[in-house]
Each structure stands twice: as C-alpha cells, then as structure tokens.
mmCIF file of N, CA and C and ligand atoms in Angstrom:
data_model
loop_
_atom_site.group_PDB
_atom_site.id
_atom_site.type_symbol
_atom_site.label_atom_id
_atom_site.label_comp_id
_atom_site.label_asym_id
_atom_site.label_seq_id
_atom_site.Cartn_x
_atom_site.Cartn_y
_atom_site.Cartn_z
ATOM 1 N N UNK J 1358 106.916 92.257 102.624
ATOM 2 C CA UNK J 1358 107.872 91.500 101.842
ATOM 3 C C UNK J 1358 108.119 92.206 100.504
ATOM 4 N N UNK J 1359 109.379 92.265 100.130
ATOM 5 C CA UNK J 1359 109.702 92.876 98.840
ATOM 6 C C UNK J 1359 109.174 92.006 97.706
ATOM 7 N N UNK J 1360 108.898 92.633 96.604
ATOM 8 C CA UNK J 1360 108.508 91.903 95.400
ATOM 9 C C UNK J 1360 109.328 92.471 94.257
ATOM 10 N N UNK J 1361 110.235 91.686 93.750
ATOM 11 C CA UNK J 1361 111.139 92.144 92.690
ATOM 12 C C UNK J 1361 110.820 91.369 91.413
ATOM 13 N N UNK J 1362 110.789 92.081 90.310
ATOM 14 C CA UNK J 1362 110.433 91.469 89.025
ATOM 15 C C UNK J 1362 111.508 91.823 88.004
ATOM 16 N N UNK J 1363 111.728 90.918 87.073
ATOM 17 C CA UNK J 1363 112.682 91.211 86.017
ATOM 18 C C UNK J 1363 112.044 90.893 84.679
ATOM 19 N N UNK J 1364 112.079 91.869 83.796
ATOM 20 C CA UNK J 1364 111.502 91.656 82.473
ATOM 21 C C UNK J 1364 112.177 92.575 81.482
ATOM 22 N N UNK J 1365 111.734 92.510 80.259
ATOM 23 C CA UNK J 1365 112.335 93.352 79.218
ATOM 24 C C UNK J 1365 111.329 94.410 78.762
ATOM 25 N N UNK J 1366 111.853 95.619 78.501
ATOM 26 C CA UNK J 1366 111.018 96.650 77.903
ATOM 27 C C UNK J 1366 110.806 96.224 76.447
ATOM 28 N N UNK J 1367 109.553 95.954 76.109
ATOM 29 C CA UNK J 1367 109.240 95.360 74.800
ATOM 30 C C UNK J 1367 109.308 96.380 73.666
ATOM 31 N N UNK J 1368 108.876 97.593 73.964
ATOM 32 C CA UNK J 1368 108.846 98.652 72.961
ATOM 33 C C UNK J 1368 108.592 99.948 73.704
ATOM 34 N N UNK J 1369 108.611 101.034 72.980
ATOM 35 C CA UNK J 1369 108.299 102.317 73.592
ATOM 36 C C UNK J 1369 107.132 102.903 72.809
ATOM 37 N N UNK J 1370 106.130 103.313 73.524
ATOM 38 C CA UNK J 1370 104.972 103.943 72.890
ATOM 39 C C UNK J 1370 104.970 105.391 73.369
ATOM 40 N N UNK J 1371 104.950 106.318 72.442
ATOM 41 C CA UNK J 1371 104.910 107.716 72.841
ATOM 42 C C UNK J 1371 103.884 108.457 71.989
ATOM 43 N N UNK J 1372 103.344 109.515 72.527
ATOM 44 C CA UNK J 1372 102.338 110.255 71.782
ATOM 45 C C UNK J 1372 101.819 111.408 72.598
ATOM 46 N N UNK J 1373 100.762 111.996 72.099
ATOM 47 C CA UNK J 1373 100.159 113.094 72.861
ATOM 48 C C UNK J 1373 98.657 112.878 72.943
ATOM 49 N N UNK J 1374 98.126 113.325 74.024
ATOM 50 C CA UNK J 1374 96.676 113.282 74.190
ATOM 51 C C UNK J 1374 96.108 114.549 73.571
ATOM 52 N N UNK J 1375 94.797 114.662 73.545
ATOM 53 C CA UNK J 1375 94.230 115.885 72.992
ATOM 54 C C UNK J 1375 93.490 116.677 74.057
ATOM 55 N N UNK J 1376 93.237 117.908 73.728
ATOM 56 C CA UNK J 1376 92.570 118.810 74.653
ATOM 57 C C UNK J 1376 91.244 118.194 75.092
ATOM 58 N N UNK J 1377 90.951 118.311 76.383
ATOM 59 C CA UNK J 1377 89.738 117.804 77.019
ATOM 60 C C UNK J 1377 89.724 116.292 77.244
ATOM 61 N N UNK J 1378 90.813 115.595 76.864
ATOM 62 C CA UNK J 1378 90.921 114.198 77.283
ATOM 63 C C UNK J 1378 90.938 114.157 78.800
ATOM 64 N N UNK J 1379 90.459 113.063 79.349
ATOM 65 C CA UNK J 1379 90.439 112.917 80.807
ATOM 66 C C UNK J 1379 91.556 111.962 81.242
ATOM 67 N N UNK J 1380 92.156 112.316 82.356
ATOM 68 C CA UNK J 1380 93.116 111.402 82.991
ATOM 69 C C UNK J 1380 92.436 110.811 84.218
ATOM 70 N N UNK J 1381 92.675 109.574 84.538
ATOM 71 C CA UNK J 1381 93.589 108.652 83.871
ATOM 72 C C UNK J 1381 92.965 107.892 82.702
ATOM 73 N N UNK J 1382 91.697 108.113 82.428
ATOM 74 C CA UNK J 1382 90.957 107.309 81.446
ATOM 75 C C UNK J 1382 91.655 107.193 80.089
ATOM 76 N N UNK J 1383 92.151 108.327 79.562
ATOM 77 C CA UNK J 1383 92.743 108.314 78.220
ATOM 78 C C UNK J 1383 93.991 107.429 78.180
ATOM 79 N N UNK J 1384 94.810 107.501 79.234
ATOM 80 C CA UNK J 1384 96.022 106.672 79.266
ATOM 81 C C UNK J 1384 95.668 105.197 79.447
ATOM 82 N N UNK J 1385 94.631 104.947 80.223
ATOM 83 C CA UNK J 1385 94.167 103.565 80.425
ATOM 84 C C UNK J 1385 93.681 102.975 79.096
ATOM 85 N N UNK J 1386 92.954 103.791 78.357
ATOM 86 C CA UNK J 1386 92.448 103.364 77.045
ATOM 87 C C UNK J 1386 93.612 103.013 76.103
ATOM 88 N N UNK J 1387 94.672 103.816 76.128
ATOM 89 C CA UNK J 1387 95.834 103.562 75.269
ATOM 90 C C UNK J 1387 96.533 102.268 75.701
ATOM 91 N N UNK J 1388 96.635 102.044 76.997
ATOM 92 C CA UNK J 1388 97.223 100.788 77.479
ATOM 93 C C UNK J 1388 96.415 99.603 76.948
ATOM 94 N N UNK J 1389 95.115 99.691 77.034
ATOM 95 C CA UNK J 1389 94.251 98.598 76.570
ATOM 96 C C UNK J 1389 94.391 98.405 75.059
ATOM 97 N N UNK J 1390 94.394 99.513 74.309
ATOM 98 C CA UNK J 1390 94.509 99.427 72.843
ATOM 99 C C UNK J 1390 95.817 98.767 72.409
ATOM 100 N N UNK J 1391 96.893 98.981 73.218
ATOM 101 C CA UNK J 1391 98.202 98.451 72.848
ATOM 102 C C UNK J 1391 98.549 97.178 73.629
ATOM 103 N N UNK J 1392 97.591 96.657 74.352
ATOM 104 C CA UNK J 1392 97.800 95.393 75.068
ATOM 105 C C UNK J 1392 98.820 95.488 76.189
ATOM 106 N N UNK J 1393 98.932 96.669 76.796
ATOM 107 C CA UNK J 1393 99.923 96.856 77.864
ATOM 108 C C UNK J 1393 99.290 96.567 79.221
ATOM 109 N N UNK J 1394 99.805 95.541 79.893
ATOM 110 C CA UNK J 1394 99.270 95.147 81.197
ATOM 111 C C UNK J 1394 100.283 95.380 82.319
ATOM 112 N N UNK J 1395 101.565 95.543 81.937
ATOM 113 C CA UNK J 1395 102.623 95.847 82.897
ATOM 114 C C UNK J 1395 103.536 96.880 82.264
ATOM 115 N N UNK J 1396 103.804 97.956 82.985
ATOM 116 C CA UNK J 1396 104.719 98.945 82.418
ATOM 117 C C UNK J 1396 104.739 100.233 83.197
ATOM 118 N N UNK J 1397 105.574 101.143 82.721
ATOM 119 C CA UNK J 1397 105.719 102.459 83.352
ATOM 120 C C UNK J 1397 105.278 103.560 82.407
ATOM 121 N N UNK J 1398 104.803 104.630 83.020
ATOM 122 C CA UNK J 1398 104.245 105.758 82.278
ATOM 123 C C UNK J 1398 104.904 107.044 82.769
ATOM 124 N N UNK J 1399 105.255 107.905 81.838
ATOM 125 C CA UNK J 1399 105.794 109.219 82.164
ATOM 126 C C UNK J 1399 105.127 110.240 81.253
ATOM 127 N N UNK J 1400 104.874 111.433 81.768
ATOM 128 C CA UNK J 1400 104.258 112.456 80.921
ATOM 129 C C UNK J 1400 104.564 113.855 81.440
ATOM 130 N N UNK J 1401 104.515 114.806 80.504
ATOM 131 C CA UNK J 1401 104.549 116.226 80.845
ATOM 132 C C UNK J 1401 103.479 116.905 80.019
ATOM 133 N N UNK J 1402 103.069 118.085 80.439
ATOM 134 C CA UNK J 1402 102.062 118.799 79.665
ATOM 135 C C UNK J 1402 101.348 119.820 80.513
ATOM 136 N N UNK J 1403 100.091 120.013 80.215
ATOM 137 C CA UNK J 1403 99.301 121.006 80.939
ATOM 138 C C UNK J 1403 97.871 120.496 81.095
ATOM 139 N N UNK J 1404 97.268 120.844 82.215
ATOM 140 C CA UNK J 1404 95.868 120.471 82.468
ATOM 141 C C UNK J 1404 95.111 121.700 82.963
ATOM 142 N N UNK J 1405 93.805 121.683 82.768
ATOM 143 C CA UNK J 1405 92.997 122.835 83.189
ATOM 144 C C UNK J 1405 92.232 122.535 84.480
ATOM 145 N N UNK J 1406 92.209 121.264 84.833
ATOM 146 C CA UNK J 1406 91.566 120.868 86.095
ATOM 147 C C UNK J 1406 92.313 119.646 86.595
ATOM 148 N N UNK J 1407 92.476 119.578 87.915
ATOM 149 C CA UNK J 1407 93.231 118.456 88.476
ATOM 150 C C UNK J 1407 92.706 118.112 89.857
ATOM 151 N N UNK J 1408 92.740 116.838 90.168
ATOM 152 C CA UNK J 1408 92.324 116.365 91.483
ATOM 153 C C UNK J 1408 93.334 115.325 91.968
ATOM 154 N N UNK J 1409 93.811 115.526 93.191
ATOM 155 C CA UNK J 1409 94.792 114.598 93.776
ATOM 156 C C UNK J 1409 94.369 114.226 95.191
ATOM 157 N N UNK J 1410 94.952 113.172 95.688
ATOM 158 C CA UNK J 1410 94.757 112.826 97.095
ATOM 159 C C UNK J 1410 96.058 112.239 97.624
ATOM 160 N N UNK J 1411 96.128 112.081 98.939
ATOM 161 C CA UNK J 1411 97.308 111.451 99.529
ATOM 162 C C UNK J 1411 96.842 110.309 100.426
ATOM 163 N N UNK J 1412 97.722 109.355 100.616
ATOM 164 C CA UNK J 1412 97.387 108.207 101.445
ATOM 165 C C UNK J 1412 97.779 108.497 102.886
ATOM 166 N N UNK J 1413 96.810 108.423 103.775
ATOM 167 C CA UNK J 1413 97.080 108.671 105.188
ATOM 168 C C UNK J 1413 97.479 107.344 105.824
ATOM 169 N N UNK J 1414 98.778 107.223 106.060
ATOM 170 C CA UNK J 1414 99.359 105.935 106.448
ATOM 171 C C UNK J 1414 98.792 105.387 107.754
ATOM 172 N N UNK J 1415 98.600 106.261 108.729
ATOM 173 C CA UNK J 1415 98.076 105.761 110.011
ATOM 174 C C UNK J 1415 96.634 105.310 109.911
ATOM 175 N N UNK J 1416 95.860 106.016 109.085
ATOM 176 C CA UNK J 1416 94.445 105.665 108.904
ATOM 177 C C UNK J 1416 94.260 104.532 107.900
ATOM 178 N N UNK J 1417 95.302 104.289 107.125
ATOM 179 C CA UNK J 1417 95.220 103.341 106.005
ATOM 180 C C UNK J 1417 94.040 103.689 105.098
ATOM 181 N N UNK J 1418 93.979 104.969 104.779
ATOM 182 C CA UNK J 1418 92.893 105.431 103.907
ATOM 183 C C UNK J 1418 93.368 106.663 103.141
ATOM 184 N N UNK J 1419 92.773 106.867 101.979
ATOM 185 C CA UNK J 1419 93.101 108.056 101.203
ATOM 186 C C UNK J 1419 92.381 109.261 101.774
ATOM 187 N N UNK J 1420 93.038 110.426 101.652
ATOM 188 C CA UNK J 1420 92.433 111.697 102.074
ATOM 189 C C UNK J 1420 91.294 112.035 101.124
ATOM 190 N N UNK J 1421 90.505 113.010 101.520
ATOM 191 C CA UNK J 1421 89.526 113.561 100.577
ATOM 192 C C UNK J 1421 90.319 114.180 99.416
ATOM 193 N N UNK J 1422 89.817 114.086 98.200
ATOM 194 C CA UNK J 1422 90.553 114.684 97.078
ATOM 195 C C UNK J 1422 90.645 116.209 97.201
ATOM 196 N N UNK J 1423 91.768 116.752 96.755
ATOM 197 C CA UNK J 1423 91.944 118.195 96.632
ATOM 198 C C UNK J 1423 91.787 118.506 95.150
ATOM 199 N N UNK J 1424 90.941 119.476 94.839
ATOM 200 C CA UNK J 1424 90.701 119.802 93.431
ATOM 201 C C UNK J 1424 91.149 121.223 93.132
ATOM 202 N N UNK J 1425 91.637 121.419 91.943
ATOM 203 C CA UNK J 1425 92.068 122.752 91.535
ATOM 204 C C UNK J 1425 91.770 122.966 90.064
ATOM 205 N N UNK J 1426 91.475 124.208 89.724
ATOM 206 C CA UNK J 1426 91.270 124.590 88.319
ATOM 207 C C UNK J 1426 92.213 125.716 88.008
ATOM 208 N N UNK J 1427 92.764 125.718 86.816
ATOM 209 C CA UNK J 1427 93.673 126.790 86.432
ATOM 210 C C UNK J 1427 94.585 126.329 85.321
ATOM 211 N N UNK J 1428 95.636 127.124 85.093
ATOM 212 C CA UNK J 1428 96.589 126.797 84.028
ATOM 213 C C UNK J 1428 97.729 125.988 84.644
ATOM 214 N N UNK J 1429 97.483 124.739 84.916
ATOM 215 C CA UNK J 1429 98.475 123.906 85.590
ATOM 216 C C UNK J 1429 99.418 123.246 84.609
ATOM 217 N N UNK J 1430 100.721 123.445 84.856
ATOM 218 C CA UNK J 1430 101.753 122.739 84.109
ATOM 219 C C UNK J 1430 102.005 121.418 84.825
ATOM 220 N N UNK J 1431 102.015 120.353 84.076
ATOM 221 C CA UNK J 1431 102.408 119.056 84.653
ATOM 222 C C UNK J 1431 103.931 118.987 84.571
ATOM 223 N N UNK J 1432 104.579 119.167 85.711
ATOM 224 C CA UNK J 1432 106.039 119.099 85.723
ATOM 225 C C UNK J 1432 106.483 117.660 85.659
ATOM 226 N N UNK J 1433 105.693 116.800 86.275
ATOM 227 C CA UNK J 1433 106.000 115.382 86.229
ATOM 228 C C UNK J 1433 104.751 114.570 86.520
ATOM 229 N N UNK J 1434 104.469 113.656 85.647
ATOM 230 C CA UNK J 1434 103.434 112.662 85.895
ATOM 231 C C UNK J 1434 104.149 111.330 85.721
ATOM 232 N N UNK J 1435 104.163 110.562 86.773
ATOM 233 C CA UNK J 1435 104.891 109.293 86.769
ATOM 234 C C UNK J 1435 103.979 108.222 87.331
ATOM 235 N N UNK J 1436 104.051 107.059 86.748
ATOM 236 C CA UNK J 1436 103.227 105.986 87.296
ATOM 237 C C UNK J 1436 103.417 104.702 86.540
ATOM 238 N N UNK J 1437 102.500 103.795 86.775
ATOM 239 C CA UNK J 1437 102.639 102.486 86.146
ATOM 240 C C UNK J 1437 101.281 101.865 85.883
ATOM 241 N N UNK J 1438 101.335 100.823 85.097
ATOM 242 C CA UNK J 1438 100.139 100.035 84.798
ATOM 243 C C UNK J 1438 100.407 98.603 85.245
ATOM 244 N N UNK J 1439 99.428 98.035 85.913
ATOM 245 C CA UNK J 1439 99.503 96.630 86.307
ATOM 246 C C UNK J 1439 98.062 96.133 86.427
ATOM 247 N N UNK J 1440 97.909 94.906 86.860
ATOM 248 C CA UNK J 1440 96.566 94.325 86.908
ATOM 249 C C UNK J 1440 96.017 94.274 88.329
ATOM 250 N N UNK J 1441 94.759 94.630 88.462
ATOM 251 C CA UNK J 1441 94.012 94.420 89.704
ATOM 252 C C UNK J 1441 92.790 93.599 89.301
ATOM 253 N N UNK J 1442 92.645 92.421 89.872
ATOM 254 C CA UNK J 1442 91.554 91.518 89.496
ATOM 255 C C UNK J 1442 91.485 91.328 87.973
ATOM 256 N N UNK J 1443 92.658 91.128 87.391
ATOM 257 C CA UNK J 1443 92.792 90.890 85.942
ATOM 258 C C UNK J 1443 92.358 92.055 85.060
ATOM 259 N N UNK J 1444 92.250 93.238 85.643
ATOM 260 C CA UNK J 1444 91.928 94.425 84.837
ATOM 261 C C UNK J 1444 93.075 95.423 84.933
ATOM 262 N N UNK J 1445 93.349 96.102 83.802
ATOM 263 C CA UNK J 1445 94.407 97.098 83.788
ATOM 264 C C UNK J 1445 94.069 98.223 84.777
ATOM 265 N N UNK J 1446 95.081 98.589 85.551
ATOM 266 C CA UNK J 1446 94.904 99.609 86.588
ATOM 267 C C UNK J 1446 96.105 100.545 86.535
ATOM 268 N N UNK J 1447 95.827 101.848 86.515
ATOM 269 C CA UNK J 1447 96.924 102.821 86.498
ATOM 270 C C UNK J 1447 97.135 103.405 87.881
ATOM 271 N N UNK J 1448 98.382 103.513 88.253
ATOM 272 C CA UNK J 1448 98.760 104.190 89.499
ATOM 273 C C UNK J 1448 99.639 105.365 89.091
ATOM 274 N N UNK J 1449 99.120 106.587 89.273
ATOM 275 C CA UNK J 1449 99.802 107.783 88.767
ATOM 276 C C UNK J 1449 100.006 108.810 89.873
ATOM 277 N N UNK J 1450 101.197 109.374 89.899
ATOM 278 C CA UNK J 1450 101.494 110.483 90.810
ATOM 279 C C UNK J 1450 101.854 111.701 89.980
ATOM 280 N N UNK J 1451 101.604 112.879 90.546
ATOM 281 C CA UNK J 1451 101.768 114.084 89.747
ATOM 282 C C UNK J 1451 102.325 115.246 90.573
ATOM 283 N N UNK J 1452 103.114 116.069 89.902
ATOM 284 C CA UNK J 1452 103.537 117.366 90.420
ATOM 285 C C UNK J 1452 103.121 118.369 89.365
ATOM 286 N N UNK J 1453 102.257 119.303 89.751
ATOM 287 C CA UNK J 1453 101.779 120.306 88.797
ATOM 288 C C UNK J 1453 101.830 121.679 89.460
ATOM 289 N N UNK J 1454 102.007 122.694 88.659
ATOM 290 C CA UNK J 1454 102.118 124.040 89.221
ATOM 291 C C UNK J 1454 101.424 125.066 88.337
ATOM 292 N N UNK J 1455 100.933 126.090 88.996
ATOM 293 C CA UNK J 1455 100.281 127.196 88.307
ATOM 294 C C UNK J 1455 100.929 128.496 88.796
ATOM 295 N N UNK J 1456 101.101 129.428 87.883
ATOM 296 C CA UNK J 1456 101.659 130.723 88.248
ATOM 297 C C UNK J 1456 100.503 131.701 88.432
ATOM 298 N N UNK J 1457 100.352 132.209 89.659
ATOM 299 C CA UNK J 1457 99.266 133.157 89.940
ATOM 300 C C UNK J 1457 99.886 134.437 90.492
ATOM 301 N N UNK J 1458 99.742 135.509 89.738
ATOM 302 C CA UNK J 1458 100.283 136.812 90.133
ATOM 303 C C UNK J 1458 101.740 136.705 90.598
ATOM 304 N N UNK J 1459 102.523 136.016 89.806
ATOM 305 C CA UNK J 1459 103.952 135.903 90.100
ATOM 306 C C UNK J 1459 104.315 134.863 91.143
ATOM 307 N N UNK J 1460 103.305 134.198 91.714
ATOM 308 C CA UNK J 1460 103.606 133.161 92.716
ATOM 309 C C UNK J 1460 103.212 131.792 92.179
ATOM 310 N N UNK J 1461 103.997 130.811 92.548
ATOM 311 C CA UNK J 1461 103.740 129.462 92.068
ATOM 312 C C UNK J 1461 102.875 128.691 93.059
ATOM 313 N N UNK J 1462 101.766 128.188 92.564
ATOM 314 C CA UNK J 1462 100.902 127.306 93.356
ATOM 315 C C UNK J 1462 101.202 125.887 92.898
ATOM 316 N N UNK J 1463 101.523 125.042 93.846
ATOM 317 C CA UNK J 1463 101.894 123.674 93.492
ATOM 318 C C UNK J 1463 100.845 122.704 94.022
ATOM 319 N N UNK J 1464 100.544 121.710 93.231
ATOM 320 C CA UNK J 1464 99.657 120.645 93.685
ATOM 321 C C UNK J 1464 100.374 119.325 93.410
ATOM 322 N N UNK J 1465 100.397 118.471 94.414
ATOM 323 C CA UNK J 1465 101.110 117.198 94.275
ATOM 324 C C UNK J 1465 100.291 116.078 94.889
ATOM 325 N N UNK J 1466 100.508 114.894 94.431
ATOM 326 C CA UNK J 1466 99.868 113.751 95.059
ATOM 327 C C UNK J 1466 99.553 112.626 94.101
ATOM 328 N N UNK J 1467 98.705 111.758 94.605
ATOM 329 C CA UNK J 1467 98.216 110.599 93.858
ATOM 330 C C UNK J 1467 97.097 111.138 92.953
ATOM 331 N N UNK J 1468 97.273 110.968 91.660
ATOM 332 C CA UNK J 1468 96.312 111.558 90.723
ATOM 333 C C UNK J 1468 94.953 110.859 90.791
ATOM 334 N N UNK J 1469 93.919 111.653 90.988
ATOM 335 C CA UNK J 1469 92.544 111.142 90.928
ATOM 336 C C UNK J 1469 92.013 111.348 89.514
ATOM 337 N N UNK J 1470 92.102 112.590 89.045
ATOM 338 C CA UNK J 1470 91.635 112.891 87.694
ATOM 339 C C UNK J 1470 92.209 114.224 87.243
ATOM 340 N N UNK J 1471 92.173 114.437 85.952
ATOM 341 C CA UNK J 1471 92.585 115.717 85.402
ATOM 342 C C UNK J 1471 91.974 115.879 84.026
ATOM 343 N N UNK J 1472 91.833 117.158 83.626
ATOM 344 C CA UNK J 1472 91.319 117.479 82.299
ATOM 345 C C UNK J 1472 92.493 118.048 81.500
ATOM 346 N N UNK J 1473 92.815 117.368 80.417
ATOM 347 C CA UNK J 1473 94.020 117.679 79.646
ATOM 348 C C UNK J 1473 93.852 118.945 78.808
ATOM 349 N N UNK J 1474 94.904 119.774 78.824
ATOM 350 C CA UNK J 1474 95.023 120.859 77.853
ATOM 351 C C UNK J 1474 95.932 120.361 76.730
ATOM 352 N N UNK J 1475 97.080 119.833 77.124
ATOM 353 C CA UNK J 1475 98.001 119.166 76.197
ATOM 354 C C UNK J 1475 98.844 118.220 77.026
ATOM 355 N N UNK J 1476 99.162 117.067 76.482
ATOM 356 C CA UNK J 1476 99.959 116.123 77.269
ATOM 357 C C UNK J 1476 100.756 115.206 76.348
ATOM 358 N N UNK J 1477 102.049 115.130 76.623
ATOM 359 C CA UNK J 1477 102.929 114.214 75.890
ATOM 360 C C UNK J 1477 103.346 113.109 76.839
ATOM 361 N N UNK J 1478 103.227 111.883 76.366
ATOM 362 C CA UNK J 1478 103.484 110.759 77.263
ATOM 363 C C UNK J 1478 104.434 109.733 76.654
ATOM 364 N N UNK J 1479 105.004 108.953 77.523
ATOM 365 C CA UNK J 1479 105.802 107.780 77.148
ATOM 366 C C UNK J 1479 105.245 106.605 77.920
ATOM 367 N N UNK J 1480 105.086 105.508 77.249
ATOM 368 C CA UNK J 1480 104.616 104.276 77.858
ATOM 369 C C UNK J 1480 105.666 103.202 77.582
ATOM 370 N N UNK J 1481 106.154 102.597 78.650
ATOM 371 C CA UNK J 1481 107.176 101.552 78.517
ATOM 372 C C UNK J 1481 106.602 100.213 78.975
ATOM 373 N N UNK J 1482 106.095 99.410 78.048
ATOM 374 C CA UNK J 1482 105.538 98.115 78.429
ATOM 375 C C UNK J 1482 106.668 97.136 78.791
ATOM 376 N N UNK J 1483 106.480 96.420 79.869
ATOM 377 C CA UNK J 1483 107.488 95.446 80.291
ATOM 378 C C UNK J 1483 106.911 94.047 80.101
ATOM 379 N N UNK J 1484 107.636 93.255 79.356
ATOM 380 C CA UNK J 1484 107.167 91.894 79.087
ATOM 381 C C UNK J 1484 107.625 90.922 80.154
ATOM 382 N N UNK J 1485 106.970 89.820 80.243
ATOM 383 C CA UNK J 1485 107.361 88.673 81.083
ATOM 384 C C UNK J 1485 107.270 88.918 82.588
ATOM 385 N N UNK J 1486 106.671 89.994 83.034
ATOM 386 C CA UNK J 1486 106.617 90.208 84.489
ATOM 387 C C UNK J 1486 105.211 89.996 85.061
ATOM 388 N N UNK J 1487 104.186 90.315 84.313
ATOM 389 C CA UNK J 1487 102.815 90.111 84.789
ATOM 390 C C UNK J 1487 102.564 90.766 86.139
ATOM 391 N N UNK J 1488 102.764 92.068 86.221
ATOM 392 C CA UNK J 1488 102.573 92.784 87.486
ATOM 393 C C UNK J 1488 101.112 92.729 87.915
ATOM 394 N N UNK J 1489 100.899 92.210 89.131
ATOM 395 C CA UNK J 1489 99.530 92.107 89.658
ATOM 396 C C UNK J 1489 99.480 92.682 91.059
ATOM 397 N N UNK J 1490 98.391 93.393 91.344
ATOM 398 C CA UNK J 1490 98.215 93.988 92.669
ATOM 399 C C UNK J 1490 97.208 93.190 93.479
ATOM 400 N N UNK J 1491 97.507 93.108 94.771
ATOM 401 C CA UNK J 1491 96.559 92.501 95.703
ATOM 402 C C UNK J 1491 96.727 93.212 97.039
ATOM 403 N N UNK J 1492 95.734 93.095 97.873
ATOM 404 C CA UNK J 1492 95.756 93.801 99.158
ATOM 405 C C UNK J 1492 96.936 93.364 100.015
ATOM 406 N N UNK J 1493 97.665 94.357 100.499
ATOM 407 C CA UNK J 1493 98.775 94.148 101.412
ATOM 408 C C UNK J 1493 98.284 94.571 102.800
ATOM 409 N N UNK J 1494 98.203 93.604 103.714
ATOM 410 C CA UNK J 1494 97.625 93.868 105.047
ATOM 411 C C UNK J 1494 98.415 94.936 105.810
ATOM 412 N N UNK J 1495 99.730 94.918 105.662
ATOM 413 C CA UNK J 1495 100.584 95.847 106.419
ATOM 414 C C UNK J 1495 100.297 97.307 106.099
ATOM 415 N N UNK J 1496 100.050 97.592 104.834
ATOM 416 C CA UNK J 1496 99.871 98.981 104.416
ATOM 417 C C UNK J 1496 98.416 99.336 104.127
ATOM 418 N N UNK J 1497 97.604 98.340 103.869
ATOM 419 C CA UNK J 1497 96.222 98.596 103.469
ATOM 420 C C UNK J 1497 96.103 98.962 101.998
ATOM 421 N N UNK J 1498 97.226 98.878 101.285
ATOM 422 C CA UNK J 1498 97.243 99.228 99.862
ATOM 423 C C UNK J 1498 97.239 97.975 98.999
ATOM 424 N N UNK J 1499 96.773 98.123 97.770
ATOM 425 C CA UNK J 1499 96.897 97.037 96.806
ATOM 426 C C UNK J 1499 98.269 97.166 96.171
ATOM 427 N N UNK J 1500 99.174 96.290 96.568
ATOM 428 C CA UNK J 1500 100.562 96.362 96.111
ATOM 429 C C UNK J 1500 100.883 95.173 95.221
ATOM 430 N N UNK J 1501 101.982 95.316 94.489
ATOM 431 C CA UNK J 1501 102.420 94.219 93.615
ATOM 432 C C UNK J 1501 102.769 93.001 94.463
ATOM 433 N N UNK J 1502 102.302 91.871 94.010
ATOM 434 C CA UNK J 1502 102.555 90.609 94.711
ATOM 435 C C UNK J 1502 103.221 89.637 93.765
ATOM 436 N N UNK J 1503 104.065 88.804 94.314
ATOM 437 C CA UNK J 1503 104.704 87.724 93.549
ATOM 438 C C UNK J 1503 103.716 86.625 93.281
HETATM 439 ZN ZN1 ZN V 162 99.631 106.579 94.797
#
C-alpha cells in the first residue's frame, strides 16, 4: 500500500562534516541536535573508506557489505531521516567513485558506513508528517507507514 505524506519544509540546515567523522553517525547526531525526526538529506564530498550493501529482493535480506578504501568522491549521497521504534533512523544511498590509473572504480548501494575526508550536506526537515517505519511483510523492509 502506498503511503503519501504532506508537510512543510521547516528550514534548511547545511554544513560540512570534518575529516574522520563517521557516516552515518555524524549525520544522525546532527539530526538529533537539531530535533529533526522527518526529512531528507543530500551530500557531496569525499571519503577514505566506504561500505555499502544491496537488498536482495528474493531473499528479503541485505547482501554482505562490500568495503573499499581509497580516494572516493561522493558523487551523490541521498537519503532521509525518519523514526524506527521512536528513534531517529537514517536511510542513505550513495554513489562514489575513485580514479585508479585512469580508470574509474564505482561503488554504489545502501550506505553501511564511511570515513569522511570532507563532506558538505543539506538537511531538509519536514514538519507535520511524523515519518515512521515499520515492517512491511511484502518486502521484508521497514517502510514508512501511515
Ligand atoms: Zn536502502
């Protein structure tokens, strides 16, 4: 079943993380500090270590994480914050690339963790929606529920 929400973007929070900050922890901490429980997150920057996984739809389970170290550019980090069991939870996806001997190595997926080199982010808190996740039997994922 679809779940559609309507709310207002209350404000825009933007900033940069510092070298050696951890993702997603640092962004989660900022959400908590600013009282953001529902909203969208966007970022670009660079990381020196990254771990991603993908959801295996038929198995209804996440793959083993893929980890990489190097000079990874975050071309796009997109995600959101909502509540799981009344706690702030970040869902982040990432496209990152490294140039190795003239060839581009790309890593994509559901972000598990990363070590920041530099990162600029935007946080868009949405008021009046109260996004909450709960288990969706059809997908096996914790999805937004009305
Ligand atoms: Zn995901």
